[in-house]
Amino acid sequence: MDSISPHLDRKLSPWFWVPSLYFAQALPNVLVMTVSTYAYTRLGISAVVIGYTAWLGMPWMLKPLWSPVVELIGTERRWVWMAQFVAAGAFLLVAWGYNTEHFMLWTAIGCLVLAVASATHDIAADGYYMRVLSAHDQTWFTGIRSVAFRGGWIFGEGVLVMIAGLLIARSLGVQTAWAITHAIAAAIFFVLATYHLIVLPQAPPKPVRERGTLGGLFLESIAIFKKFFQSIPLGIAIPFLLFYRFAEVQLGKFAGKFMLDPRSVGGLGLVEEQVGAINGVFGISAMLAGGVLGSLLAARYGLKKSLPWMVVIINVPNLVYVLLAYIQPESLTVIGSAIVVEKFGYGFGFTGYMLYMLYLATGEHKTSFYAFCTGLMTLGLIFPQSLAGYPLQWLGYLRFFIWIMLATIPSFIVTWLVYRQLDPAFGRREEAA
């Protein structure tokens, strides 16, 4: 059942599956890690508790523990569509949970199941991407997959938030509105899983190896884990993976809450429809432009020459939130323009982060190596986000965003360390040819 339509293998270009694959990678992540903040804000959950929901991202951090299993058993293609079907069921569980008395408990359980399925999907999707595409095609499609990932993110944070807002405005209630939006996400994921089951091309065959017992598989997994840490510059790569987005992840956790909270507490006092429109229309356009421009720059000049620009452009635009909190403008045009600047910067700068993970994920076990990188990336997201509720509660929005600007300093330091040791040819067309 791994290949329903093998005749498609020679015909479909990556344009037919790279965007949908990474859209599917993003949607569970945004709903668990970001959009839940919107619902919990409306339901009266405090900033500190909302911060701790970052721990629902643990499966994305721990996925390196089972990435060798995904690599060594079956095919990445099969894992992709199987994980997507499980995720569709998990979305339904979350939808049901919102309409229970103990909604916080049941939605958290549903989100945890969703995170496990999504983390497994991430491993398989990234491995599939690296096995099917050439080195240059990987570089070329880095920006496209970044845009598709962010497109899924904006769909969740934009379109689904708008739908929830429209349902709330029609007096369906916050819990019912969010239940319906998660049911819609479940239907979308079922369609994506079916589509990928049919159209994904077959990957090149893996090297034949003796699988042996489960104990042997475990030992091989440990060996792959050791190889990863022996093959990367630990003192440079790990700080980069942890701190490149140190400020941005804290901002991202509470940007939506800032937009929804009333002006009396320092927020912008918007409603879900407005927040969704700003993020889903203006934000996605800016992120598309930033992601594509970042990938084109890296493909032309290489990662080393591009990375200094990327670290500046991902961090400096965070300053718009300081201005928004200080001025508290009422004009949606002003607010939307500020968000466009920040989203463009994120789309551009995140491309460099993804390329550096590809730089580290080389050799026979690139699927597992890349999963280790993304696990470290998630670790660098969970800890800052889980504690960010405290400075927000203590400082208020204006001073919190000033703190965000100070928190960009580690990003510049770790980028400088990586820049010094990067291969200047990595990512350029002539290097990949």
Short mmCIF file of C-alpha atoms in Angstrom, two decimals:
data_model
loop_
_atom_site.label_atom_id
_atom_site.label_comp_id
_atom_site.label_asym_id
_atom_site.label_seq_id
_atom_site.Cartn_x
_atom_site.Cartn_y
_atom_site.Cartn_z
CA MET A 1 0.00 0.00 0.00
CA ASP A 2 3.06 2.25 0.06
CA SER A 3 2.61 3.12 -3.60
CA ILE A 4 -0.95 3.29 -4.93
CA SER A 5 0.08 5.11 -8.11
CA PRO A 6 3.68 4.17 -8.99
CA HIS A 7 3.21 5.57 -12.51
CA LEU A 8 3.18 9.04 -10.97
CA ASP A 9 6.73 8.62 -9.67
CA ARG A 10 8.39 9.75 -12.92
CA LYS A 11 5.96 12.60 -13.66
CA LEU A 12 5.37 14.67 -10.55
CA SER A 13 7.85 17.45 -9.92
CA PRO A 14 8.66 18.49 -6.34
CA TRP A 15 6.31 21.44 -6.81
CA PHE A 16 3.43 18.97 -6.46
CA TRP A 17 4.45 17.65 -3.05
CA VAL A 18 7.05 19.84 -1.31
CA PRO A 19 4.56 22.65 -0.49
CA SER A 20 1.81 20.27 0.71
CA LEU A 21 4.27 18.19 2.73
CA TYR A 22 5.58 21.18 4.66
CA PHE A 23 2.15 22.77 4.99
CA ALA A 24 1.18 19.53 6.73
CA GLN A 25 4.28 19.76 8.90
CA ALA A 26 3.34 23.25 10.09
CA LEU A 27 -0.37 23.07 10.88
CA PRO A 28 -0.21 20.84 14.00
CA ASN A 29 2.73 22.84 15.29
CA VAL A 30 0.99 26.19 15.01
CA LEU A 31 -2.25 24.96 16.56
CA VAL A 32 -0.48 23.36 19.52
CA MET A 33 2.22 25.96 20.15
CA THR A 34 0.61 29.26 19.11
CA VAL A 35 -3.10 29.19 18.33
CA SER A 36 -3.94 27.49 21.63
CA THR A 37 -2.75 30.75 23.20
CA TYR A 38 -5.63 32.59 21.51
CA ALA A 39 -8.25 30.20 22.83
CA TYR A 40 -6.78 30.09 26.32
CA THR A 41 -6.56 33.91 26.39
CA ARG A 42 -10.28 34.20 25.65
CA LEU A 43 -11.02 31.52 28.26
CA GLY A 44 -9.22 33.49 30.97
CA ILE A 45 -6.03 31.43 31.38
CA SER A 46 -3.11 33.46 32.80
CA ALA A 47 0.08 34.33 30.89
CA VAL A 48 2.18 32.16 33.20
CA VAL A 49 0.01 29.07 32.58
CA ILE A 50 -0.09 29.80 28.86
CA GLY A 51 3.69 29.94 28.92
CA TYR A 52 3.85 26.47 30.41
CA THR A 53 1.82 25.09 27.50
CA ALA A 54 5.11 25.31 25.60
CA TRP A 55 5.89 21.94 27.18
CA LEU A 56 3.30 20.39 24.88
CA GLY A 57 6.10 20.73 22.33
CA MET A 58 8.16 18.05 24.10
CA PRO A 59 7.55 15.41 21.38
CA TRP A 60 9.20 17.71 18.82
CA MET A 61 12.19 18.00 21.13
CA LEU A 62 12.39 14.27 21.91
CA LYS A 63 11.79 13.02 18.38
CA PRO A 64 15.51 12.22 17.86
CA LEU A 65 14.95 9.32 20.28
CA TRP A 66 12.74 7.52 17.76
CA SER A 67 14.05 9.03 14.52
CA PRO A 68 16.32 6.02 13.88
CA VAL A 69 13.26 3.77 14.05
CA VAL A 70 11.58 5.86 11.36
CA GLU A 71 14.76 5.70 9.28
CA LEU A 72 15.43 1.99 9.71
CA ILE A 73 11.92 0.50 9.61
CA GLY A 74 9.79 0.85 6.49
CA THR A 75 10.05 3.94 4.31
CA GLU A 76 9.83 7.63 5.09
CA ARG A 77 7.05 7.86 2.51
CA ARG A 78 4.86 5.41 4.42
CA TRP A 79 5.55 7.07 7.75
CA VAL A 80 4.44 10.40 6.25
CA TRP A 81 0.90 9.43 5.33
CA MET A 82 0.40 7.17 8.36
CA ALA A 83 1.35 10.00 10.75
CA GLN A 84 -0.99 12.37 8.92
CA PHE A 85 -3.96 10.03 9.40
CA VAL A 86 -3.16 9.76 13.13
CA ALA A 87 -2.91 13.56 13.34
CA ALA A 88 -6.37 13.88 11.81
CA GLY A 89 -7.74 11.74 14.64
CA ALA A 90 -5.86 13.80 17.22
CA PHE A 91 -7.44 17.01 15.87
CA LEU A 92 -10.84 15.45 16.46
CA LEU A 93 -9.85 14.62 20.04
CA VAL A 94 -8.91 18.27 20.65
CA ALA A 95 -12.20 19.39 19.10
CA TRP A 96 -14.11 17.15 21.48
CA GLY A 97 -12.00 18.31 24.42
CA TYR A 98 -12.96 21.97 24.00
CA ASN A 99 -16.60 21.12 24.71
CA THR A 100 -15.90 19.32 27.99
CA GLU A 101 -15.96 20.74 31.50
CA HIS A 102 -12.24 20.10 31.98
CA PHE A 103 -11.30 21.56 28.61
CA MET A 104 -7.73 22.42 29.65
CA LEU A 105 -6.97 18.79 30.51
CA TRP A 106 -8.57 17.19 27.47
CA THR A 107 -7.29 19.69 24.94
CA ALA A 108 -3.80 19.29 26.41
CA ILE A 109 -4.04 15.49 26.04
CA GLY A 110 -5.27 15.85 22.47
CA CYS A 111 -2.49 18.31 21.68
CA LEU A 112 0.07 15.89 23.11
CA VAL A 113 -1.15 13.06 20.88
CA LEU A 114 -1.12 15.49 17.95
CA ALA A 115 2.42 16.55 18.79
CA VAL A 116 3.67 12.93 18.84
CA ALA A 117 2.10 12.23 15.44
CA SER A 118 3.42 15.52 14.04
CA ALA A 119 6.93 14.95 15.38
CA THR A 120 7.00 11.53 13.72
CA HIS A 121 5.75 13.12 10.52
CA ASP A 122 8.53 15.74 10.72
CA ILE A 123 11.21 13.05 10.89
CA ALA A 124 9.80 11.21 7.90
CA ALA A 125 9.07 14.32 5.81
CA ASP A 126 12.55 15.80 6.29
CA GLY A 127 14.21 12.47 5.54
CA TYR A 128 12.05 11.97 2.47
CA TYR A 129 12.92 15.49 1.24
CA MET A 130 16.65 14.80 1.55
CA ARG A 131 16.50 11.36 -0.07
CA VAL A 132 14.41 12.35 -3.08
CA LEU A 133 15.99 15.71 -3.98
CA SER A 134 19.53 16.46 -5.15
CA ALA A 135 21.80 18.72 -3.10
CA HIS A 136 21.08 21.74 -5.29
CA ASP A 137 17.34 21.05 -5.38
CA GLN A 138 17.40 20.87 -1.59
CA THR A 139 18.95 24.34 -1.50
CA TRP A 140 16.54 25.68 -4.12
CA PHE A 141 13.45 24.30 -2.38
CA THR A 142 14.62 25.38 1.09
CA GLY A 143 12.90 28.71 0.63
CA ILE A 144 9.83 27.06 -0.89
CA ARG A 145 9.47 24.62 1.98
CA SER A 146 10.04 27.45 4.42
CA VAL A 147 7.27 29.42 2.72
CA ALA A 148 4.97 26.37 2.70
CA PHE A 149 5.70 25.72 6.36
CA ARG A 150 4.97 29.33 7.20
CA GLY A 151 1.92 29.18 4.92
CA GLY A 152 0.59 26.36 7.10
CA TRP A 153 1.49 28.41 10.14
CA ILE A 154 -0.39 31.44 8.83
CA PHE A 155 -3.34 29.30 7.76
CA GLY A 156 -3.64 28.10 11.33
CA GLU A 157 -2.91 31.47 12.91
CA GLY A 158 -4.79 33.41 10.25
CA VAL A 159 -7.66 31.62 8.53
CA LEU A 160 -8.60 29.30 11.39
CA VAL A 161 -8.42 32.15 13.89
CA MET A 162 -10.69 34.20 11.64
CA ILE A 163 -13.15 31.33 11.47
CA ALA A 164 -13.11 31.01 15.25
CA GLY A 165 -13.69 34.75 15.58
CA LEU A 166 -16.61 34.72 13.17
CA LEU A 167 -18.18 31.82 15.05
CA ILE A 168 -17.70 33.61 18.38
CA ALA A 169 -19.29 36.75 16.91
CA ARG A 170 -22.32 34.62 16.05
CA SER A 171 -22.68 33.72 19.73
CA LEU A 172 -21.62 30.09 19.43
CA GLY A 173 -19.29 30.46 22.42
CA VAL A 174 -15.51 30.32 22.62
CA GLN A 175 -15.30 26.60 23.34
CA THR A 176 -17.70 25.61 20.54
CA ALA A 177 -15.97 27.93 18.08
CA TRP A 178 -12.57 26.40 18.73
CA ALA A 179 -14.03 22.89 18.60
CA ILE A 180 -15.35 23.58 15.10
CA THR A 181 -12.05 25.03 13.89
CA HIS A 182 -10.17 21.93 15.08
CA ALA A 183 -12.72 19.70 13.35
CA ILE A 184 -11.99 21.63 10.15
CA ALA A 185 -8.27 21.01 10.70
CA ALA A 186 -9.01 17.29 11.10
CA ALA A 187 -10.80 17.22 7.74
CA ILE A 188 -7.94 19.06 6.05
CA PHE A 189 -5.41 16.62 7.43
CA PHE A 190 -7.44 13.63 6.29
CA VAL A 191 -7.41 15.05 2.76
CA LEU A 192 -3.66 15.74 2.91
CA ALA A 193 -2.94 12.22 4.15
CA THR A 194 -4.97 10.70 1.30
CA TYR A 195 -3.30 12.98 -1.25
CA HIS A 196 0.21 12.07 -0.11
CA LEU A 197 -0.64 8.38 0.01
CA ILE A 198 -1.42 8.62 -3.71
CA VAL A 199 1.05 11.12 -5.18
CA LEU A 200 4.36 11.00 -3.27
CA PRO A 201 7.09 9.57 -5.55
CA GLN A 202 9.14 6.62 -4.40
CA ALA A 203 12.48 7.52 -2.80
CA PRO A 204 15.75 5.87 -3.88
CA PRO A 205 16.26 2.53 -2.11
CA LYS A 206 18.09 2.59 1.18
CA PRO A 207 21.29 0.61 1.75
CA VAL A 208 20.49 -3.00 2.58
CA ARG A 209 21.31 -3.90 6.19
CA GLU A 210 20.55 -6.69 8.54
CA ARG A 211 17.85 -5.55 10.98
CA GLY A 212 18.28 -8.38 13.51
CA THR A 213 16.48 -8.13 16.85
CA LEU A 214 14.86 -5.15 18.50
CA GLY A 215 17.89 -5.00 20.74
CA GLY A 216 20.10 -4.73 17.68
CA LEU A 217 17.91 -1.94 16.32
CA PHE A 218 18.25 -0.09 19.62
CA LEU A 219 22.03 -0.44 19.53
CA GLU A 220 22.11 0.81 15.95
CA SER A 221 19.98 3.79 17.00
CA ILE A 222 22.44 4.60 19.77
CA ALA A 223 25.29 4.32 17.30
CA ILE A 224 23.59 6.80 14.95
CA PHE A 225 23.03 9.15 17.87
CA LYS A 226 26.74 8.99 18.75
CA LYS A 227 27.75 9.55 15.13
CA PHE A 228 25.72 12.74 15.02
CA PHE A 229 27.42 14.29 18.02
CA GLN A 230 30.82 13.16 16.77
CA SER A 231 30.26 14.73 13.35
CA ILE A 232 29.16 18.25 14.32
CA PRO A 233 31.10 21.09 16.00
CA LEU A 234 29.33 20.80 19.37
CA GLY A 235 30.55 24.07 20.85
CA ILE A 236 29.27 26.05 17.87
CA ALA A 237 26.33 24.13 16.40
CA ILE A 238 24.37 23.48 19.60
CA PRO A 239 24.46 27.10 20.84
CA PHE A 240 23.36 28.23 17.39
CA LEU A 241 20.43 25.79 17.30
CA LEU A 242 19.38 26.85 20.79
CA PHE A 243 19.84 30.62 20.65
CA TYR A 244 19.48 31.79 17.04
CA ARG A 245 15.73 32.31 17.64
CA PHE A 246 15.95 33.06 21.38
CA ALA A 247 14.10 36.39 21.13
CA GLU A 248 11.75 35.48 18.30
CA VAL A 249 10.27 32.41 20.02
CA GLN A 250 9.37 34.43 23.11
CA LEU A 251 7.78 37.09 20.95
CA GLY A 252 5.90 34.50 18.93
CA LYS A 253 4.32 32.92 21.99
CA PHE A 254 2.63 36.12 23.13
CA ALA A 255 2.26 38.27 19.99
CA GLY A 256 -1.27 37.00 19.46
CA LYS A 257 -2.17 37.55 23.10
CA PHE A 258 -0.85 41.11 22.82
CA MET A 259 -3.11 41.76 19.85
CA LEU A 260 -6.18 40.31 21.57
CA ASP A 261 -5.76 41.71 25.08
CA PRO A 262 -7.63 44.95 25.86
CA ARG A 263 -5.89 48.30 25.75
CA SER A 264 -6.43 48.71 29.48
CA VAL A 265 -3.73 46.09 30.09
CA GLY A 266 -1.43 47.30 27.29
CA GLY A 267 -2.77 45.20 24.42
CA LEU A 268 -4.19 46.31 21.09
CA GLY A 269 -7.78 45.29 21.78
CA LEU A 270 -8.37 43.52 18.45
CA VAL A 271 -10.78 40.66 17.81
CA GLU A 272 -10.00 37.29 16.24
CA GLU A 273 -11.22 38.27 12.77
CA GLN A 274 -8.84 41.24 12.71
CA VAL A 275 -5.89 39.27 14.05
CA GLY A 276 -6.55 36.47 11.57
CA ALA A 277 -6.83 38.88 8.65
CA ILE A 278 -3.61 40.68 9.55
CA ASN A 279 -1.66 37.45 9.93
CA GLY A 280 -3.39 35.49 7.17
CA VAL A 281 -3.41 38.12 4.41
CA PHE A 282 -0.64 40.62 5.06
CA GLY A 283 1.55 38.30 7.12
CA ILE A 284 1.63 35.43 4.63
CA SER A 285 2.49 37.77 1.75
CA ALA A 286 5.41 39.21 3.68
CA MET A 287 6.61 35.80 4.77
CA LEU A 288 6.39 34.45 1.21
CA ALA A 289 8.54 37.33 0.03
CA GLY A 290 11.05 36.92 2.85
CA GLY A 291 11.36 33.14 2.50
CA VAL A 292 11.78 33.18 -1.27
CA LEU A 293 14.26 36.07 -1.18
CA GLY A 294 16.27 34.32 1.53
CA SER A 295 16.52 31.08 -0.45
CA LEU A 296 17.45 32.91 -3.66
CA LEU A 297 20.16 34.83 -1.83
CA ALA A 298 21.59 31.66 -0.30
CA ALA A 299 21.46 29.76 -3.60
CA ARG A 300 23.35 32.58 -5.33
CA TYR A 301 25.93 33.53 -2.71
CA GLY A 302 26.00 30.56 -0.33
CA LEU A 303 24.97 30.34 3.30
CA LYS A 304 28.10 31.97 4.70
CA LYS A 305 27.68 35.27 2.85
CA SER A 306 23.92 35.28 3.43
CA LEU A 307 23.82 34.45 7.13
CA PRO A 308 24.91 37.87 8.49
CA TRP A 309 22.05 39.51 6.62
CA MET A 310 19.64 36.85 7.85
CA VAL A 311 20.44 37.27 11.54
CA VAL A 312 19.93 41.02 11.27
CA ILE A 313 16.66 40.76 9.39
CA ILE A 314 15.16 38.12 11.68
CA ASN A 315 15.88 40.15 14.84
CA VAL A 316 15.77 43.89 14.19
CA PRO A 317 12.13 43.99 12.97
CA ASN A 318 11.02 42.81 16.43
CA LEU A 319 11.37 46.49 17.31
CA VAL A 320 7.94 47.10 15.74
CA TYR A 321 6.33 45.49 18.78
CA VAL A 322 8.01 48.01 21.07
CA LEU A 323 6.52 50.78 18.94
CA LEU A 324 3.09 49.14 18.85
CA ALA A 325 3.04 48.73 22.62
CA TYR A 326 4.19 52.32 23.16
CA ILE A 327 1.88 54.01 20.66
CA GLN A 328 -1.05 51.55 20.79
CA PRO A 329 -2.31 52.66 17.37
CA GLU A 330 -5.95 52.15 16.48
CA SER A 331 -5.39 52.04 12.74
CA LEU A 332 -5.43 48.50 11.34
CA THR A 333 -3.26 49.77 8.48
CA VAL A 334 -0.53 50.82 10.89
CA ILE A 335 -0.76 47.59 12.87
CA GLY A 336 -0.82 45.49 9.69
CA SER A 337 2.19 47.32 8.25
CA ALA A 338 4.17 46.66 11.41
CA ILE A 339 3.29 42.95 11.29
CA VAL A 340 4.33 42.82 7.62
CA VAL A 341 7.79 44.10 8.54
CA GLU A 342 8.21 41.52 11.32
CA LYS A 343 6.86 38.61 9.24
CA PHE A 344 9.11 39.46 6.30
CA GLY A 345 12.10 39.44 8.60
CA TYR A 346 11.13 36.09 10.05
CA GLY A 347 10.62 34.48 6.63
CA PHE A 348 13.99 35.75 5.43
CA GLY A 349 15.98 34.90 8.55
CA PHE A 350 14.50 31.47 9.23
CA THR A 351 15.79 30.28 5.85
CA GLY A 352 19.34 30.53 7.18
CA TYR A 353 18.43 28.44 10.21
CA MET A 354 16.97 25.68 8.03
CA LEU A 355 19.98 25.71 5.73
CA TYR A 356 22.36 25.34 8.65
CA MET A 357 20.46 22.25 9.79
CA LEU A 358 20.89 20.83 6.28
CA TYR A 359 24.59 21.72 6.55
CA LEU A 360 24.84 19.56 9.68
CA ALA A 361 22.69 16.70 8.34
CA THR A 362 25.06 14.93 5.98
CA GLY A 363 26.05 11.35 5.32
CA GLU A 364 24.18 8.05 5.33
CA HIS A 365 21.94 8.88 8.30
CA LYS A 366 20.79 12.33 7.21
CA THR A 367 17.18 11.58 8.22
CA SER A 368 18.17 10.97 11.83
CA PHE A 369 20.76 13.76 11.84
CA TYR A 370 18.22 16.31 10.66
CA ALA A 371 15.75 15.09 13.28
CA PHE A 372 18.40 15.61 15.97
CA CYS A 373 18.83 19.18 14.71
CA THR A 374 15.12 19.92 14.78
CA GLY A 375 14.89 18.37 18.24
CA LEU A 376 17.50 20.83 19.46
CA MET A 377 15.60 23.59 17.68
CA THR A 378 12.49 22.68 19.67
CA LEU A 379 14.46 22.62 22.90
CA GLY A 380 15.50 26.18 22.08
CA LEU A 381 11.82 27.03 21.72
CA ILE A 382 10.31 25.30 24.77
CA PHE A 383 12.48 26.72 27.55
CA PRO A 384 12.29 30.40 26.52
CA GLN A 385 8.57 30.18 25.80
CA SER A 386 7.68 28.31 28.98
CA LEU A 387 9.30 31.02 31.12
CA ALA A 388 8.37 34.05 29.03
CA GLY A 389 5.05 34.40 30.81
CA TYR A 390 6.85 35.57 33.93
CA PRO A 391 8.56 38.67 32.46
CA LEU A 392 5.34 39.49 30.61
CA GLN A 393 3.36 39.31 33.85
CA TRP A 394 5.98 41.30 35.78
CA LEU A 395 6.84 43.92 33.17
CA GLY A 396 3.74 44.47 31.08
CA TYR A 397 3.77 44.53 27.29
CA LEU A 398 5.97 47.57 26.62
CA ARG A 399 8.82 46.52 28.88
CA PHE A 400 8.41 42.90 27.81
CA PHE A 401 9.05 43.88 24.18
CA ILE A 402 12.07 45.93 25.27
CA TRP A 403 13.31 42.73 26.93
CA ILE A 404 12.74 40.94 23.61
CA MET A 405 15.12 43.36 21.90
CA LEU A 406 17.78 42.70 24.56
CA ALA A 407 17.19 38.98 24.07
CA THR A 408 18.35 39.26 20.44
CA ILE A 409 21.98 39.63 21.59
CA PRO A 410 22.63 35.87 21.97
CA SER A 411 21.41 35.37 18.39
CA PHE A 412 24.11 37.66 17.02
CA ILE A 413 26.82 36.00 19.13
CA VAL A 414 26.05 32.43 18.06
CA THR A 415 25.69 33.49 14.42
CA TRP A 416 29.14 35.07 14.49
CA LEU A 417 30.59 31.82 15.85
CA VAL A 418 28.94 29.76 13.10
CA TYR A 419 29.90 32.24 10.39
CA ARG A 420 33.60 31.81 11.19
CA GLN A 421 33.60 28.06 10.43
CA LEU A 422 31.05 27.74 7.59
CA ASP A 423 32.14 26.35 4.23
CA PRO A 424 31.82 29.35 1.85
CA ALA A 425 30.67 27.05 -0.97
CA PHE A 426 27.77 25.46 0.90
CA GLY A 427 24.44 26.16 -0.80
CA ARG A 428 25.82 27.79 -3.94
CA ARG A 429 24.78 26.42 -7.31
CA GLU A 430 28.30 25.53 -8.36
CA GLU A 431 28.84 23.66 -5.06
CA ALA A 432 25.65 21.64 -5.47
CA ALA A 433 26.09 20.87 -9.17
#
